Amino acid sequence: MSLPKRDGVHERYYLIHKPDTSPEVLAEADLCIQDVLNGTARENHSAYPTVVRNHNGTPFLPSQLLDRYLSKLPLKGFPYEEAVTFCDALRRLVGWQEIRYTLEKYIEKQVQERYFLVGERDDGFTVFPPCTVLPELRPEDVDEGLLRFACYVAVCHTVYGQSFESLTTEHILGLVSQIRPDMVKELKTYGSGKLPPNIQKRKTKHLTASANDAFATIRITARDSTEECYAEILDYLCAVLEQEEFPRSYSVEFRGKEKIYLPIPGLPKKGVNQLFACAVQHPNLHPAIERYARLAMREYEWYQNLSDESCAMPGSFAVFALGLEGEQWAPLVTEYLDLCDDEHSSLQEKFLHALIRKFGFQAWTLGVLVRGALSMQWLKPAKEFRSLIANAESLDALLTVKRRFSAYLLPEEDKDPKFRVIAWQSLLWAIWGSSSENGGSKVIKSAPKELKEKYQQVFS
């Protein structure tokens, strides 16, 4: 079988959605669908666009394979389990983003447009139009399997998608709840059903906890304030995050008897803050806190129950708690800072201020500050920084960092001379703010006589 040509050039994949697609090509596509189910289909890991090949090597776009598969399914007696099996197999092969749009459009066409009166968006802010159940819709017209599949697609947007995709989850579940509120209530109570029972709910003498993958929430109530209690909580958190089916952006809702929070001014006083402020008091639990942090930290993922101005990557409060314990946790902190989204995340600034206030300017805290300054758009200095660095020991530490500056940069950063200059300027800005501009002339001018030479070396 030869590849179709266009302008004399071989296509990189077959198009199967055209009316004139040859039966031979469609047969190969159906074979590819079967190979996806059998686990014998292959995906081109690095090339663009992503294609799926059947065992003959014939390439197809994942979205078109999915579209063809779904188009053949009956809307009455919709085979929910079969559809989920195929979608999960294809997702594992090519990734969620390759099939997300096709699934969203399928639900829009087969559920939203068939069962609902779709209105107009009356403002520029809502993502989805208002939908009300068609007045003439009869219960027997609605297929339960199709609604369950809609719930599956809704959950996938939260579990596998980026944080903003939870809006699609809410919209689809909002549709289903207008017809079958019991179905959505079941999801809210038990999640998708994919989590093991001892993860879904856990109750011991120390805690009551539950995890819901459909709504990306972990709820924990501590029954006491003992080390054993917090050890069980951390173990539970890690067990939840080790589940492949659990979302990477999620909420941690914690209630405990000890009303203490991390000593970082401006941090939101949420349960997750309280949890790690309590747990870090027990040195034996520090390895477990680190384990949670490393499982939780993911770039472009967020704690879902924090306001936009306090948005934070999962693991933030665990990292902050350990970071304030001292130098041994500097590698974890710098790893965290390198993952922070420099356009949206800013809570690290409050942590870095607290870190320097506690430990002063030492070589290791300055190393952390280098990565912190690169983790966001112009890290502002705390007002105490000028006085905290105005001594020989701190300035010598800064000069040591300057001499060995390459050691504080990633290899790809160090290769770029312009980047090295910007990184150094960012560090100086994080200490002195706008006074660091123009060669630090303002800082040098106001420096004590005995330290002036060191200041000049810093800014030279």
PDB file of N, CA and C in Angstrom, residues 209-254:
ATOM      1  N   ALA A 209      -9.500  10.738  56.737  1.00  0.00           N
ATOM      2  CA  ALA A 209      -9.027  11.333  55.486  1.00  0.00           C
ATOM      3  C   ALA A 209      -9.793  10.754  54.302  1.00  0.00           C
ATOM      4  N   SER A 210      -9.856  11.557  53.231  1.00  0.00           N
ATOM      5  CA  SER A 210     -10.472  11.088  51.989  1.00  0.00           C
ATOM      6  C   SER A 210      -9.814  11.784  50.816  1.00  0.00           C
ATOM      7  N   ALA A 211      -9.819  11.113  49.674  1.00  0.00           N
ATOM      8  CA  ALA A 211      -9.273  11.683  48.439  1.00  0.00           C
ATOM      9  C   ALA A 211     -10.289  11.466  47.329  1.00  0.00           C
ATOM     10  N   ASN A 212     -10.516  12.517  46.532  1.00  0.00           N
ATOM     11  CA  ASN A 212     -11.469  12.436  45.436  1.00  0.00           C
ATOM     12  C   ASN A 212     -10.773  12.886  44.151  1.00  0.00           C
ATOM     13  N   ASP A 213     -10.541  11.946  43.241  1.00  0.00           N
ATOM     14  CA  ASP A 213      -9.826  12.290  42.014  1.00  0.00           C
ATOM     15  C   ASP A 213     -10.685  13.099  41.052  1.00  0.00           C
ATOM     16  N   ALA A 214     -11.997  12.924  41.098  1.00  0.00           N
ATOM     17  CA  ALA A 214     -12.879  13.660  40.195  1.00  0.00           C
ATOM     18  C   ALA A 214     -12.857  15.158  40.490  1.00  0.00           C
ATOM     19  N   PHE A 215     -12.730  15.501  41.754  1.00  0.00           N
ATOM     20  CA  PHE A 215     -12.742  16.914  42.138  1.00  0.00           C
ATOM     21  C   PHE A 215     -11.398  17.379  42.670  1.00  0.00           C
ATOM     22  N   ALA A 216     -10.389  16.528  42.558  1.00  0.00           N
ATOM     23  CA  ALA A 216      -9.007  16.890  42.904  1.00  0.00           C
ATOM     24  C   ALA A 216      -8.890  17.455  44.310  1.00  0.00           C
ATOM     25  N   THR A 217      -9.468  16.747  45.272  1.00  0.00           N
ATOM     26  CA  THR A 217      -9.415  17.216  46.661  1.00  0.00           C
ATOM     27  C   THR A 217      -8.895  16.121  47.590  1.00  0.00           C
ATOM     28  N   ILE A 218      -8.114  16.552  48.574  1.00  0.00           N
ATOM     29  CA  ILE A 218      -7.685  15.680  49.671  1.00  0.00           C
ATOM     30  C   ILE A 218      -8.143  16.353  50.955  1.00  0.00           C
ATOM     31  N   ARG A 219      -8.937  15.651  51.746  1.00  0.00           N
ATOM     32  CA  ARG A 219      -9.439  16.209  53.007  1.00  0.00           C
ATOM     33  C   ARG A 219      -8.879  15.380  54.167  1.00  0.00           C
ATOM     34  N   ILE A 220      -8.314  16.077  55.137  1.00  0.00           N
ATOM     35  CA  ILE A 220      -7.708  15.391  56.284  1.00  0.00           C
ATOM     36  C   ILE A 220      -8.102  16.105  57.566  1.00  0.00           C
ATOM     37  N   THR A 221      -8.540  15.338  58.551  1.00  0.00           N
ATOM     38  CA  THR A 221      -8.796  15.867  59.894  1.00  0.00           C
ATOM     39  C   THR A 221      -7.901  15.124  60.873  1.00  0.00           C
ATOM     40  N   ALA A 222      -7.052  15.874  61.577  1.00  0.00           N
ATOM     41  CA  ALA A 222      -6.175  15.274  62.587  1.00  0.00           C
ATOM     42  C   ALA A 222      -6.943  15.140  63.897  1.00  0.00           C
ATOM     43  N   ARG A 223      -6.872  13.975  64.512  1.00  0.00           N
ATOM     44  CA  ARG A 223      -7.608  13.760  65.763  1.00  0.00           C
ATOM     45  C   ARG A 223      -6.780  14.113  66.987  1.00  0.00           C
ATOM     46  N   ASP A 224      -5.458  14.258  66.800  1.00  0.00           N
ATOM     47  CA  ASP A 224      -4.582  14.681  67.902  1.00  0.00           C
ATOM     48  C   ASP A 224      -3.390  15.409  67.299  1.00  0.00           C
ATOM     49  N   SER A 225      -2.433  15.780  68.127  1.00  0.00           N
ATOM     50  CA  SER A 225      -1.277  16.568  67.659  1.00  0.00           C
ATOM     51  C   SER A 225       0.039  15.837  67.876  1.00  0.00           C
ATOM     52  N   THR A 226      -0.009  14.518  67.842  1.00  0.00           N
ATOM     53  CA  THR A 226       1.194  13.729  68.124  1.00  0.00           C
ATOM     54  C   THR A 226       2.038  13.538  66.868  1.00  0.00           C
ATOM     55  N   GLU A 227       3.286  13.153  67.072  1.00  0.00           N
ATOM     56  CA  GLU A 227       4.164  12.838  65.948  1.00  0.00           C
ATOM     57  C   GLU A 227       3.584  11.701  65.126  1.00  0.00           C
ATOM     58  N   GLU A 228       2.985  10.726  65.807  1.00  0.00           N
ATOM     59  CA  GLU A 228       2.392   9.579  65.106  1.00  0.00           C
ATOM     60  C   GLU A 228       1.262  10.028  64.175  1.00  0.00           C
ATOM     61  N   CYS A 229       0.499  10.991  64.636  1.00  0.00           N
ATOM     62  CA  CYS A 229      -0.608  11.513  63.834  1.00  0.00           C
ATOM     63  C   CYS A 229      -0.083  12.144  62.544  1.00  0.00           C
ATOM     64  N   TYR A 230       0.913  13.030  62.673  1.00  0.00           N
ATOM     65  CA  TYR A 230       1.442  13.698  61.481  1.00  0.00           C
ATOM     66  C   TYR A 230       2.192  12.723  60.574  1.00  0.00           C
ATOM     67  N   ALA A 231       2.789  11.688  61.168  1.00  0.00           N
ATOM     68  CA  ALA A 231       3.450  10.656  60.353  1.00  0.00           C
ATOM     69  C   ALA A 231       2.419   9.947  59.472  1.00  0.00           C
ATOM     70  N   GLU A 232       1.254   9.628  60.051  1.00  0.00           N
ATOM     71  CA  GLU A 232       0.195   8.967  59.284  1.00  0.00           C
ATOM     72  C   GLU A 232      -0.355   9.881  58.190  1.00  0.00           C
ATOM     73  N   ILE A 233      -0.468  11.168  58.507  1.00  0.00           N
ATOM     74  CA  ILE A 233      -0.974  12.137  57.527  1.00  0.00           C
ATOM     75  C   ILE A 233      -0.028  12.230  56.334  1.00  0.00           C
ATOM     76  N   LEU A 234       1.263  12.339  56.611  1.00  0.00           N
ATOM     77  CA  LEU A 234       2.247  12.436  55.525  1.00  0.00           C
ATOM     78  C   LEU A 234       2.273  11.163  54.695  1.00  0.00           C
ATOM     79  N   ASP A 235       2.163  10.026  55.361  1.00  0.00           N
ATOM     80  CA  ASP A 235       2.130   8.750  54.648  1.00  0.00           C
ATOM     81  C   ASP A 235       0.914   8.687  53.725  1.00  0.00           C
ATOM     82  N   TYR A 236      -0.215   9.182  54.221  1.00  0.00           N
ATOM     83  CA  TYR A 236      -1.443   9.185  53.415  1.00  0.00           C
ATOM     84  C   TYR A 236      -1.301  10.117  52.208  1.00  0.00           C
ATOM     85  N   LEU A 237      -0.790  11.315  52.438  1.00  0.00           N
ATOM     86  CA  LEU A 237      -0.596  12.265  51.335  1.00  0.00           C
ATOM     87  C   LEU A 237       0.281  11.660  50.230  1.00  0.00           C
ATOM     88  N   CYS A 238       1.372  11.024  50.643  1.00  0.00           N
ATOM     89  CA  CYS A 238       2.277  10.406  49.665  1.00  0.00           C
ATOM     90  C   CYS A 238       1.591   9.256  48.930  1.00  0.00           C
ATOM     91  N   ALA A 239       0.806   8.476  49.663  1.00  0.00           N
ATOM     92  CA  ALA A 239       0.098   7.351  49.039  1.00  0.00           C
ATOM     93  C   ALA A 239      -0.892   7.845  47.992  1.00  0.00           C
ATOM     94  N   VAL A 240      -1.551   8.974  48.267  1.00  0.00           N
ATOM     95  CA  VAL A 240      -2.493   9.543  47.297  1.00  0.00           C
ATOM     96  C   VAL A 240      -1.743   9.985  46.042  1.00  0.00           C
ATOM     97  N   LEU A 241      -0.634  10.713  46.231  1.00  0.00           N
ATOM     98  CA  LEU A 241       0.091  11.250  45.082  1.00  0.00           C
ATOM     99  C   LEU A 241       0.790  10.166  44.274  1.00  0.00           C
ATOM    100  N   GLU A 242       0.998   9.013  44.857  1.00  0.00           N
ATOM    101  CA  GLU A 242       1.598   7.901  44.118  1.00  0.00           C
ATOM    102  C   GLU A 242       0.594   7.210  43.199  1.00  0.00           C
ATOM    103  N   GLN A 243      -0.685   7.588  43.331  1.00  0.00           N
ATOM    104  CA  GLN A 243      -1.712   7.034  42.445  1.00  0.00           C
ATOM    105  C   GLN A 243      -1.667   7.752  41.107  1.00  0.00           C
ATOM    106  N   GLU A 244      -1.458   7.014  40.049  1.00  0.00           N
ATOM    107  CA  GLU A 244      -1.364   7.622  38.715  1.00  0.00           C
ATOM    108  C   GLU A 244      -2.636   8.382  38.359  1.00  0.00           C
ATOM    109  N   GLU A 245      -3.769   7.937  38.883  1.00  0.00           N
ATOM    110  CA  GLU A 245      -5.045   8.530  38.507  1.00  0.00           C
ATOM    111  C   GLU A 245      -5.342   9.832  39.235  1.00  0.00           C
ATOM    112  N   PHE A 246      -4.522  10.185  40.234  1.00  0.00           N
ATOM    113  CA  PHE A 246      -4.858  11.389  40.995  1.00  0.00           C
ATOM    114  C   PHE A 246      -4.294  12.624  40.300  1.00  0.00           C
ATOM    115  N   PRO A 247      -5.081  13.725  40.237  1.00  0.00           N
ATOM    116  CA  PRO A 247      -4.618  14.942  39.542  1.00  0.00           C
ATOM    117  C   PRO A 247      -3.337  15.509  40.155  1.00  0.00           C
ATOM    118  N   ARG A 248      -2.584  16.224  39.342  1.00  0.00           N
ATOM    119  CA  ARG A 248      -1.338  16.865  39.810  1.00  0.00           C
ATOM    120  C   ARG A 248      -1.598  18.252  40.396  1.00  0.00           C
ATOM    121  N   SER A 249      -2.698  18.896  39.994  1.00  0.00           N
ATOM    122  CA  SER A 249      -3.171  20.109  40.668  1.00  0.00           C
ATOM    123  C   SER A 249      -4.337  19.688  41.546  1.00  0.00           C
ATOM    124  N   TYR A 250      -4.331  20.099  42.802  1.00  0.00           N
ATOM    125  CA  TYR A 250      -5.353  19.604  43.732  1.00  0.00           C
ATOM    126  C   TYR A 250      -5.444  20.531  44.946  1.00  0.00           C
ATOM    127  N   SER A 251      -6.450  20.272  45.789  1.00  0.00           N
ATOM    128  CA  SER A 251      -6.607  21.006  47.042  1.00  0.00           C
ATOM    129  C   SER A 251      -6.268  20.092  48.203  1.00  0.00           C
ATOM    130  N   VAL A 252      -5.605  20.640  49.220  1.00  0.00           N
ATOM    131  CA  VAL A 252      -5.444  19.940  50.499  1.00  0.00           C
ATOM    132  C   VAL A 252      -6.227  20.729  51.536  1.00  0.00           C
ATOM    133  N   GLU A 253      -7.259  20.104  52.071  1.00  0.00           N
ATOM    134  CA  GLU A 253      -8.068  20.740  53.117  1.00  0.00           C
ATOM    135  C   GLU A 253      -7.761  20.022  54.427  1.00  0.00           C
ATOM    136  N   PHE A 254      -7.134  20.747  55.346  1.00  0.00           N
ATOM    137  CA  PHE A 254      -6.664  20.144  56.598  1.00  0.00           C
ATOM    138  C   PHE A 254      -7.283  20.842  57.795  1.00  0.00           C
TER     139      PHE A 254
END
